[in-house]
PDB file of C-alpha atoms in Angstrom:
ATOM      1  CA  UNK A 200      59.435  88.251 120.580  1.00 73.00           C
ATOM      2  CA  UNK A 201      61.382  85.787 122.702  1.00 81.00           C
ATOM      3  CA  UNK A 202      64.851  87.234 122.169  1.00 83.00           C
ATOM      4  CA  UNK A 203      67.068  90.225 122.814  1.00 86.00           C
ATOM      5  CA  UNK A 204      69.734  91.930 120.690  1.00 88.00           C
ATOM      6  CA  UNK A 205      72.992  92.360 122.618  1.00 85.00           C
ATOM      7  CA  UNK A 206      76.615  93.241 121.780  1.00 79.00           C
ATOM      8  CA  UNK A 207      78.777  90.312 120.692  1.00 79.00           C
ATOM      9  CA  UNK A 208      82.426  91.505 120.700  1.00 71.00           C
ATOM     10  CA  UNK A 209      83.831  88.103 119.744  1.00 73.00           C
ATOM     11  CA  UNK A 210      81.934  88.345 116.446  1.00 72.00           C
ATOM     12  CA  UNK A 211      82.645  92.020 115.942  1.00 68.00           C
ATOM     13  CA  UNK A 212      79.065  93.184 116.218  1.00 78.00           C
ATOM     14  CA  UNK A 213      75.770  92.124 117.767  1.00 84.00           C
ATOM     15  CA  UNK A 214      73.822  88.925 118.272  1.00 88.00           C
ATOM     16  CA  UNK A 215      70.273  87.853 119.106  1.00 92.00           C
ATOM     17  CA  UNK A 216      69.861  85.819 122.304  1.00 94.00           C
ATOM     18  CA  UNK A 217      66.945  83.777 123.594  1.00 93.00           C
ATOM     19  CA  UNK A 218      65.291  85.249 126.688  1.00 91.00           C
ATOM     20  CA  UNK A 219      63.679  81.975 127.737  1.00 91.00           C
ATOM     21  CA  UNK A 220      63.715  78.231 127.187  1.00 92.00           C
ATOM     22  CA  UNK A 221      62.151  77.357 123.831  1.00 91.00           C
ATOM     23  CA  UNK A 222      61.320  73.852 122.567  1.00 93.00           C
ATOM     24  CA  UNK A 223      61.670  72.951 118.885  1.00 94.00           C
ATOM     25  CA  UNK A 224      58.995  74.599 116.743  1.00 93.00           C
ATOM     26  CA  UNK A 225      58.753  77.759 118.868  1.00 94.00           C
ATOM     27  CA  UNK A 226      58.215  81.048 117.031  1.00 94.00           C
ATOM     28  CA  UNK A 227      61.035  83.207 118.369  1.00 95.00           C
ATOM     29  CA  UNK A 228      60.138  86.231 116.254  1.00 94.00           C
ATOM     30  CA  UNK A 229      56.759  86.656 114.550  1.00 94.00           C
ATOM     31  CA  UNK A 230      56.254  88.495 111.250  1.00 94.00           C
ATOM     32  CA  UNK A 231      58.878  91.208 111.487  1.00 95.00           C
ATOM     33  CA  UNK A 232      58.317  93.953 108.920  1.00 95.00           C
ATOM     34  CA  UNK A 233      61.305  95.257 106.927  1.00 95.00           C
ATOM     35  CA  UNK A 234      63.052  98.543 107.646  1.00 94.00           C
ATOM     36  CA  UNK A 235      63.266  99.044 103.898  1.00 95.00           C
ATOM     37  CA  UNK A 236      62.448  97.025 100.807  1.00 95.00           C
ATOM     38  CA  UNK A 237      63.294  97.205  97.101  1.00 93.00           C
ATOM     39  CA  UNK A 238      61.377  95.048  94.636  1.00 89.00           C
ATOM     40  CA  UNK A 239      62.243  94.285  91.033  1.00 81.00           C
ATOM     41  CA  UNK A 240      59.853  93.407  88.221  1.00 68.00           C
ATOM     42  CA  UNK A 241      62.421  91.325  86.364  1.00 58.00           C
ATOM     43  CA  UNK A 242      62.590  87.541  86.374  1.00 53.00           C
ATOM     44  CA  UNK A 243      66.254  87.651  87.297  1.00 59.00           C
ATOM     45  CA  UNK A 244      67.243  89.972  90.114  1.00 59.00           C
ATOM     46  CA  UNK A 245      70.135  92.350  89.510  1.00 72.00           C
ATOM     47  CA  UNK A 246      71.462  92.555  93.057  1.00 74.00           C
ATOM     48  CA  UNK A 247      73.723  95.540  92.364  1.00 79.00           C
ATOM     49  CA  UNK A 248      70.986  97.820  91.031  1.00 87.00           C
ATOM     50  CA  UNK A 249      68.464  96.501  93.561  1.00 90.00           C
ATOM     51  CA  UNK A 250      70.926  97.306  96.361  1.00 92.00           C
ATOM     52  CA  UNK A 251      71.023 100.905  95.103  1.00 94.00           C
ATOM     53  CA  UNK A 252      67.218 101.067  95.239  1.00 93.00           C
ATOM     54  CA  UNK A 253      67.245  99.539  98.717  1.00 95.00           C
ATOM     55  CA  UNK A 254      69.761 102.131  99.926  1.00 95.00           C
ATOM     56  CA  UNK A 255      67.631 104.964  98.531  1.00 94.00           C
ATOM     57  CA  UNK A 256      64.527 103.545 100.221  1.00 94.00           C
ATOM     58  CA  UNK A 257      66.345 103.007 103.536  1.00 95.00           C
ATOM     59  CA  UNK A 258      67.810 106.507 103.631  1.00 94.00           C
ATOM     60  CA  UNK A 259      64.516 108.178 102.694  1.00 93.00           C
ATOM     61  CA  UNK A 260      62.666 106.198 105.368  1.00 93.00           C
ATOM     62  CA  UNK A 261      65.305 107.034 107.985  1.00 93.00           C
ATOM     63  CA  UNK A 262      64.853 110.761 107.274  1.00 91.00           C
ATOM     64  CA  UNK A 263      61.125 110.388 107.855  1.00 90.00           C
ATOM     65  CA  UNK A 264      61.332 108.155 110.927  1.00 93.00           C
ATOM     66  CA  UNK A 265      63.894 108.604 113.710  1.00 93.00           C
ATOM     67  CA  UNK A 266      63.313 105.071 115.022  1.00 93.00           C
ATOM     68  CA  UNK A 267      64.110 103.599 111.621  1.00 92.00           C
ATOM     69  CA  UNK A 268      67.221 105.785 111.470  1.00 92.00           C
ATOM     70  CA  UNK A 269      68.418 104.293 114.772  1.00 92.00           C
ATOM     71  CA  UNK A 270      67.640 100.757 113.605  1.00 91.00           C
ATOM     72  CA  UNK A 271      69.513 101.285 110.356  1.00 90.00           C
ATOM     73  CA  UNK A 272      72.487 102.806 112.151  1.00 88.00           C
ATOM     74  CA  UNK A 273      72.666  99.803 114.503  1.00 87.00           C
ATOM     75  CA  UNK A 274      73.317  97.339 111.670  1.00 86.00           C
ATOM     76  CA  UNK A 275      76.815  95.940 111.516  1.00 81.00           C
ATOM     77  CA  UNK A 276      79.192  96.708 108.657  1.00 76.00           C
ATOM     78  CA  UNK A 277      81.797  94.448 107.021  1.00 67.00           C
ATOM     79  CA  UNK A 278      85.234  94.446 108.561  1.00 54.00           C
ATOM     80  CA  UNK A 279      87.457  97.207 107.215  1.00 46.00           C
ATOM     81  CA  UNK A 280      90.394  94.776 107.323  1.00 43.00           C
ATOM     82  CA  UNK A 281      91.416  91.813 105.193  1.00 45.00           C
ATOM     83  CA  UNK A 282      87.953  90.262 105.039  1.00 57.00           C
ATOM     84  CA  UNK A 283      86.496  93.058 102.900  1.00 66.00           C
ATOM     85  CA  UNK A 284      87.755  92.857  99.274  1.00 71.00           C
ATOM     86  CA  UNK A 285      89.157  96.150  97.916  1.00 78.00           C
ATOM     87  CA  UNK A 286      87.399  95.609  94.575  1.00 80.00           C
ATOM     88  CA  UNK A 287      84.069  95.404  96.390  1.00 81.00           C
ATOM     89  CA  UNK A 288      84.837  98.655  98.207  1.00 83.00           C
ATOM     90  CA  UNK A 289      85.493 100.330  94.848  1.00 89.00           C
ATOM     91  CA  UNK A 290      82.241  98.928  93.436  1.00 90.00           C
ATOM     92  CA  UNK A 291      80.270 100.204  96.431  1.00 90.00           C
ATOM     93  CA  UNK A 292      81.891 103.624  96.032  1.00 93.00           C
ATOM     94  CA  UNK A 293      80.463 103.815  92.512  1.00 95.00           C
ATOM     95  CA  UNK A 294      77.056 102.714  93.800  1.00 95.00           C
ATOM     96  CA  UNK A 295      77.255 105.341  96.565  1.00 95.00           C
ATOM     97  CA  UNK A 296      77.694 108.043  93.920  1.00 96.00           C
ATOM     98  CA  UNK A 297      74.540 106.816  92.176  1.00 95.00           C
ATOM     99  CA  UNK A 298      72.589 106.794  95.445  1.00 95.00           C
ATOM    100  CA  UNK A 299      73.810 110.291  96.286  1.00 95.00           C
ATOM    101  CA  UNK A 300      72.819 111.605  92.835  1.00 93.00           C
ATOM    102  CA  UNK A 301      69.313 110.197  93.256  1.00 92.00           C
ATOM    103  CA  UNK A 302      68.860 111.564  96.768  1.00 92.00           C
ATOM    104  CA  UNK A 303      70.189 115.054  96.021  1.00 89.00           C
ATOM    105  CA  UNK A 304      67.179 115.528  93.740  1.00 87.00           C
ATOM    106  CA  UNK A 305      65.091 115.478  96.922  1.00 78.00           C
ATOM    107  CA  UNK A 306      65.454 118.888  98.546  1.00 70.00           C
ATOM    108  CA  UNK A 307      64.445 117.689 102.027  1.00 74.00           C
ATOM    109  CA  UNK A 308      67.286 115.162 102.230  1.00 82.00           C
ATOM    110  CA  UNK A 309      70.778 116.403 103.017  1.00 86.00           C
ATOM    111  CA  UNK A 310      73.355 113.640 102.890  1.00 90.00           C
ATOM    112  CA  UNK A 311      76.964 113.154 101.847  1.00 92.00           C
ATOM    113  CA  UNK A 312      78.280 110.564  99.437  1.00 94.00           C
ATOM    114  CA  UNK A 313      80.281 109.076 102.322  1.00 93.00           C
ATOM    115  CA  UNK A 314      77.055 108.564 104.283  1.00 93.00           C
ATOM    116  CA  UNK A 315      75.579 106.771 101.277  1.00 94.00           C
ATOM    117  CA  UNK A 316      78.639 104.530 101.133  1.00 93.00           C
ATOM    118  CA  UNK A 317      78.254 103.658 104.824  1.00 92.00           C
ATOM    119  CA  UNK A 318      74.610 102.671 104.297  1.00 93.00           C
ATOM    120  CA  UNK A 319      75.579 100.507 101.322  1.00 93.00           C
ATOM    121  CA  UNK A 320      78.194  98.792 103.494  1.00 89.00           C
ATOM    122  CA  UNK A 321      75.513  97.946 106.027  1.00 90.00           C
ATOM    123  CA  UNK A 322      72.983  96.756 103.467  1.00 92.00           C
ATOM    124  CA  UNK A 323      75.477  94.701 101.473  1.00 88.00           C
ATOM    125  CA  UNK A 324      75.893  92.220 104.328  1.00 86.00           C
ATOM    126  CA  UNK A 325      72.524  92.577 106.103  1.00 91.00           C
ATOM    127  CA  UNK A 326      69.945  92.470 103.309  1.00 92.00           C
ATOM    128  CA  UNK A 327      67.914  89.354 102.528  1.00 92.00           C
ATOM    129  CA  UNK A 328      66.862  88.245  99.060  1.00 88.00           C
ATOM    130  CA  UNK A 329      63.069  88.012  98.808  1.00 88.00           C
ATOM    131  CA  UNK A 330      61.439  85.314  96.692  1.00 81.00           C
ATOM    132  CA  UNK A 331      57.935  84.669  95.418  1.00 77.00           C
ATOM    133  CA  UNK A 332      55.964  81.437  95.720  1.00 71.00           C
ATOM    134  CA  UNK A 333      57.929  79.942  92.821  1.00 72.00           C
ATOM    135  CA  UNK A 334      61.185  80.739  94.667  1.00 72.00           C
ATOM    136  CA  UNK A 335      62.086  83.368  92.068  1.00 79.00           C
ATOM    137  CA  UNK A 336      64.053  86.295  93.566  1.00 81.00           C
ATOM    138  CA  UNK A 337      61.931  89.446  93.517  1.00 86.00           C
ATOM    139  CA  UNK A 338      63.925  91.951  95.560  1.00 90.00           C
ATOM    140  CA  UNK A 339      65.892  92.791  98.684  1.00 93.00           C
ATOM    141  CA  UNK A 340      64.815  93.710 102.210  1.00 95.00           C
ATOM    142  CA  UNK A 341      66.580  94.650 105.429  1.00 95.00           C
ATOM    143  CA  UNK A 342      65.230  94.068 108.935  1.00 96.00           C
ATOM    144  CA  UNK A 343      66.036  95.424 112.385  1.00 94.00           C
ATOM    145  CA  UNK A 344      66.129  92.128 114.309  1.00 94.00           C
ATOM    146  CA  UNK A 345      66.460  89.419 111.667  1.00 95.00           C
ATOM    147  CA  UNK A 346      69.396  91.236 110.049  1.00 93.00           C
ATOM    148  CA  UNK A 347      71.113  91.151 113.455  1.00 92.00           C
ATOM    149  CA  UNK A 348      70.912  87.356 113.729  1.00 94.00           C
ATOM    150  CA  UNK A 349      74.249  85.699 113.018  1.00 92.00           C
ATOM    151  CA  UNK A 350      74.941  82.801 110.699  1.00 93.00           C
ATOM    152  CA  UNK A 351      75.837  79.262 111.683  1.00 92.00           C
ATOM    153  CA  UNK A 352      76.303  76.179 109.541  1.00 92.00           C
ATOM    154  CA  UNK A 353      74.626  74.349 112.437  1.00 91.00           C
ATOM    155  CA  UNK A 354      71.777  76.822 113.107  1.00 94.00           C
ATOM    156  CA  UNK A 355      69.174  76.421 115.834  1.00 95.00           C
ATOM    157  CA  UNK A 356      66.509  78.386 113.925  1.00 96.00           C
ATOM    158  CA  UNK A 357      65.245  79.042 110.426  1.00 94.00           C
ATOM    159  CA  UNK A 358      63.736  82.098 108.774  1.00 93.00           C
ATOM    160  CA  UNK A 359      60.299  81.913 107.135  1.00 92.00           C
ATOM    161  CA  UNK A 360      59.220  84.692 104.764  1.00 91.00           C
ATOM    162  CA  UNK A 361      55.610  85.613 104.000  1.00 88.00           C
ATOM    163  CA  UNK A 362      54.560  88.766 102.145  1.00 85.00           C
ATOM    164  CA  UNK A 363      57.910  90.421 102.854  1.00 90.00           C
ATOM    165  CA  UNK A 364      57.562  89.734 106.585  1.00 93.00           C
ATOM    166  CA  UNK A 365      59.890  87.273 108.302  1.00 93.00           C
ATOM    167  CA  UNK A 366      59.410  84.921 111.254  1.00 94.00           C
ATOM    168  CA  UNK A 367      62.144  83.047 113.115  1.00 95.00           C
ATOM    169  CA  UNK A 368      61.250  79.514 114.244  1.00 95.00           C
ATOM    170  CA  UNK A 369      63.398  77.180 116.360  1.00 95.00           C
ATOM    171  CA  UNK A 370      64.520  73.901 114.791  1.00 94.00           C
ATOM    172  CA  UNK A 371      65.591  72.373 118.103  1.00 93.00           C
ATOM    173  CA  UNK A 372      65.445  73.053 121.832  1.00 94.00           C
ATOM    174  CA  UNK A 373      66.974  76.413 122.746  1.00 95.00           C
ATOM    175  CA  UNK A 374      68.147  77.295 126.231  1.00 94.00           C
ATOM    176  CA  UNK A 375      67.811  80.668 127.936  1.00 93.00           C
ATOM    177  CA  UNK A 376      70.567  83.116 126.879  1.00 92.00           C
ATOM    178  CA  UNK A 377      71.588  80.861 123.985  1.00 94.00           C
ATOM    179  CA  UNK A 378      72.423  82.731 120.795  1.00 94.00           C
ATOM    180  CA  UNK A 379      69.817  82.473 118.054  1.00 95.00           C
ATOM    181  CA  UNK A 380      71.417  81.560 114.713  1.00 95.00           C
ATOM    182  CA  UNK A 381      70.170  81.007 111.181  1.00 95.00           C
ATOM    183  CA  UNK A 382      71.791  79.815 107.947  1.00 94.00           C
ATOM    184  CA  UNK A 383      72.730  82.400 105.321  1.00 92.00           C
ATOM    185  CA  UNK A 384      73.973  79.673 102.989  1.00 87.00           C
ATOM    186  CA  UNK A 385      72.931  76.181 101.920  1.00 88.00           C
ATOM    187  CA  UNK A 386      74.340  74.126 104.808  1.00 88.00           C
ATOM    188  CA  UNK A 387      74.075  70.866 102.847  1.00 85.00           C
ATOM    189  CA  UNK A 388      77.071  71.984 100.772  1.00 85.00           C
ATOM    190  CA  UNK A 389      80.658  71.057 101.720  1.00 84.00           C
ATOM    191  CA  UNK A 390      82.633  73.257 104.078  1.00 83.00           C
ATOM    192  CA  UNK A 391      84.815  74.949 101.438  1.00 81.00           C
ATOM    193  CA  UNK A 392      81.732  75.814  99.356  1.00 84.00           C
ATOM    194  CA  UNK A 393      79.893  77.349 102.312  1.00 87.00           C
ATOM    195  CA  UNK A 394      82.886  79.361 103.474  1.00 85.00           C
ATOM    196  CA  UNK A 395      83.711  80.619  99.997  1.00 84.00           C
ATOM    197  CA  UNK A 396      80.141  81.742  99.303  1.00 86.00           C
ATOM    198  CA  UNK A 397      79.765  83.376 102.718  1.00 86.00           C
ATOM    199  CA  UNK A 398      82.954  85.311 102.135  1.00 83.00           C
ATOM    200  CA  UNK A 399      81.858  86.409  98.667  1.00 80.00           C
ATOM    201  CA  UNK A 400      78.379  87.476  99.789  1.00 81.00           C
ATOM    202  CA  UNK A 401      78.829  88.677 103.376  1.00 83.00           C
ATOM    203  CA  UNK A 402      82.575  89.310 103.715  1.00 80.00           C
ATOM    204  CA  UNK A 403      83.365  87.066 106.665  1.00 80.00           C
ATOM    205  CA  UNK A 404      85.153  83.768 107.158  1.00 81.00           C
ATOM    206  CA  UNK A 405      82.785  81.387 108.929  1.00 85.00           C
ATOM    207  CA  UNK A 406      84.252  80.119 112.202  1.00 84.00           C
ATOM    208  CA  UNK A 407      81.265  78.105 113.385  1.00 84.00           C
ATOM    209  CA  UNK A 408      81.876  74.694 114.976  1.00 82.00           C
ATOM    210  CA  UNK A 409      81.281  72.814 111.714  1.00 84.00           C
ATOM    211  CA  UNK A 410      83.702  74.953 109.714  1.00 83.00           C
ATOM    212  CA  UNK A 411      86.367  75.303 112.425  1.00 79.00           C
ATOM    213  CA  UNK A 412      86.559  71.690 113.540  1.00 72.00           C
ATOM    214  CA  UNK A 413      85.265  69.833 110.499  1.00 63.00           C
ATOM    215  CA  UNK A 414      81.722  68.566 110.345  1.00 55.00           C
ATOM    216  CA  UNK A 415      82.481  65.094 109.049  1.00 55.00           C
ATOM    217  CA  UNK A 416      80.302  65.597 105.992  1.00 57.00           C
ATOM    218  CA  UNK A 417      81.040  63.203 103.167  1.00 51.00           C
ATOM    219  CA  UNK A 418      80.997  66.275 100.897  1.00 52.00           C
ATOM    220  CA  UNK A 419      84.128  67.598 102.594  1.00 50.00           C
ATOM    221  CA  UNK A 420      86.057  64.934 100.729  1.00 50.00           C
ATOM    222  CA  UNK A 421      85.076  66.331  97.349  1.00 51.00           C
ATOM    223  CA  UNK A 422      87.150  68.529  95.101  1.00 53.00           C
ATOM    224  CA  UNK A 423      86.798  70.298  91.783  1.00 52.00           C
ATOM    225  CA  UNK A 424      87.545  68.186  88.684  1.00 51.00           C
ATOM    226  CA  UNK A 425      89.971  70.875  87.485  1.00 54.00           C
ATOM    227  CA  UNK A 426      93.329  70.089  89.074  1.00 55.00           C
ATOM    228  CA  UNK A 427      94.529  73.704  88.924  1.00 56.00           C
ATOM    229  CA  UNK A 428      91.508  75.071  90.776  1.00 55.00           C
ATOM    230  CA  UNK A 429      92.408  76.786  94.051  1.00 50.00           C
ATOM    231  CA  UNK A 430      89.425  75.139  95.699  1.00 48.00           C
ATOM    232  CA  UNK A 431      90.547  71.592  94.945  1.00 40.00           C
ATOM    233  CA  UNK A 432      91.606  70.846  98.518  1.00 42.00           C
ATOM    234  CA  UNK A 433      89.644  70.647 101.720  1.00 40.00           C
ATOM    235  CA  UNK A 434      88.361  73.813 103.355  1.00 39.00           C
ATOM    236  CA  UNK A 435      90.861  73.837 106.236  1.00 38.00           C
ATOM    237  CA  UNK A 436      93.743  74.450 103.820  1.00 39.00           C
ATOM    238  CA  UNK A 437      91.975  76.333 101.051  1.00 39.00           C
ATOM    239  CA  UNK A 438      90.366  79.155 103.003  1.00 41.00           C
ATOM    240  CA  UNK A 439      92.941  79.591 105.761  1.00 40.00           C
ATOM    241  CA  UNK A 440      94.376  82.434 103.647  1.00 40.00           C
ATOM    242  CA  UNK A 441      91.020  83.467 102.127  1.00 40.00           C
ATOM    243  CA  UNK A 442      91.812  81.941  98.747  1.00 40.00           C
ATOM    244  CA  UNK A 443      94.859  83.860  97.552  1.00 38.00           C
ATOM    245  CA  UNK A 444      94.448  82.346  94.095  1.00 37.00           C
ATOM    246  CA  UNK A 445      91.473  82.658  91.814  1.00 43.00           C
ATOM    247  CA  UNK A 446      89.155  79.636  91.749  1.00 46.00           C
ATOM    248  CA  UNK A 447      88.071  78.296  88.402  1.00 47.00           C
ATOM    249  CA  UNK A 448      84.516  78.480  87.095  1.00 43.00           C
ATOM    250  CA  UNK A 449      83.639  74.981  88.236  1.00 39.00           C
ATOM    251  CA  UNK A 450      82.456  75.920  91.700  1.00 41.00           C
ATOM    252  CA  UNK A 451      80.214  78.694  90.383  1.00 41.00           C
ATOM    253  CA  UNK A 452      77.357  76.631  88.922  1.00 36.00           C
ATOM    254  CA  UNK A 453      75.132  73.816  90.048  1.00 34.00           C
ATOM    255  CA  UNK A 454      76.221  71.740  87.041  1.00 35.00           C
ATOM    256  CA  UNK A 455      79.874  71.959  87.965  1.00 37.00           C
ATOM    257  CA  UNK A 456      79.226  71.185  91.608  1.00 33.00           C
ATOM    258  CA  UNK A 457      77.411  68.071  90.424  1.00 34.00           C
ATOM    259  CA  UNK A 458      80.477  66.929  88.470  1.00 36.00           C
ATOM    260  CA  UNK A 459      82.970  67.043  91.322  1.00 33.00           C
ATOM    261  CA  UNK A 460      84.835  63.871  92.178  1.00 28.00           C
ATOM    262  CA  UNK A 461      85.724  62.332  95.487  1.00 31.00           C
ATOM    263  CA  UNK A 462      89.362  62.646  96.512  1.00 31.00           C
ATOM    264  CA  UNK A 463      89.147  59.422  98.462  1.00 29.00           C
ATOM    265  CA  UNK A 464      88.189  57.276  95.473  1.00 31.00           C
TER     266      UNK A 464
END
């Protein structure tokens, strides 16, 4: 491993920093095994129910292994402020009750429903979707180091999964003490799309250089074909207030993204 996890107050949590100079193509982290994993045998992953299974697996493993318990506890949680939707908190509360009911059947595990909720908070924004060779989602996994690596829409590394293990490889030259970043979202999409999806999935507003200052992508000039859609304008105006209005269905599917029109034409 060529990096070190350190506190990152400006991002409200931790970050992973390079401990040495690394040219492009360097393996920064090799085949990290998951803290916990939950697989599904369905062709379409149900993230909500799989998250419950992942929480059960993580809590059981942490009771058996003190090191895993420390690693799980070190994971960041979503902000308790405006960036964490109240409806999502309510949904996770219901999931926490399910997790607690499952775990209380195990006499060696003593845990409160509030503890289950805290674990679900951590997993909801730190778990990775696992895929098979056909790129079909097959489950969720959480990692000690990889789950601590922050997102950037201009990342210097990429994650490579193999048999549930993950490696981090540099895409460009990385300097000593430079933060290691990866992409949580498809960075070929326009700014408003990336920010909206990151907020919906991970509960934070991306403030990377591309999103904060504009990346000059031609896609940033696109808008939804529905004039009333709250995402019709460019990202700098749309997401400054975290989308106070409800976006239409157009930005939710690949078909609708393909039918957007350019505001400059």
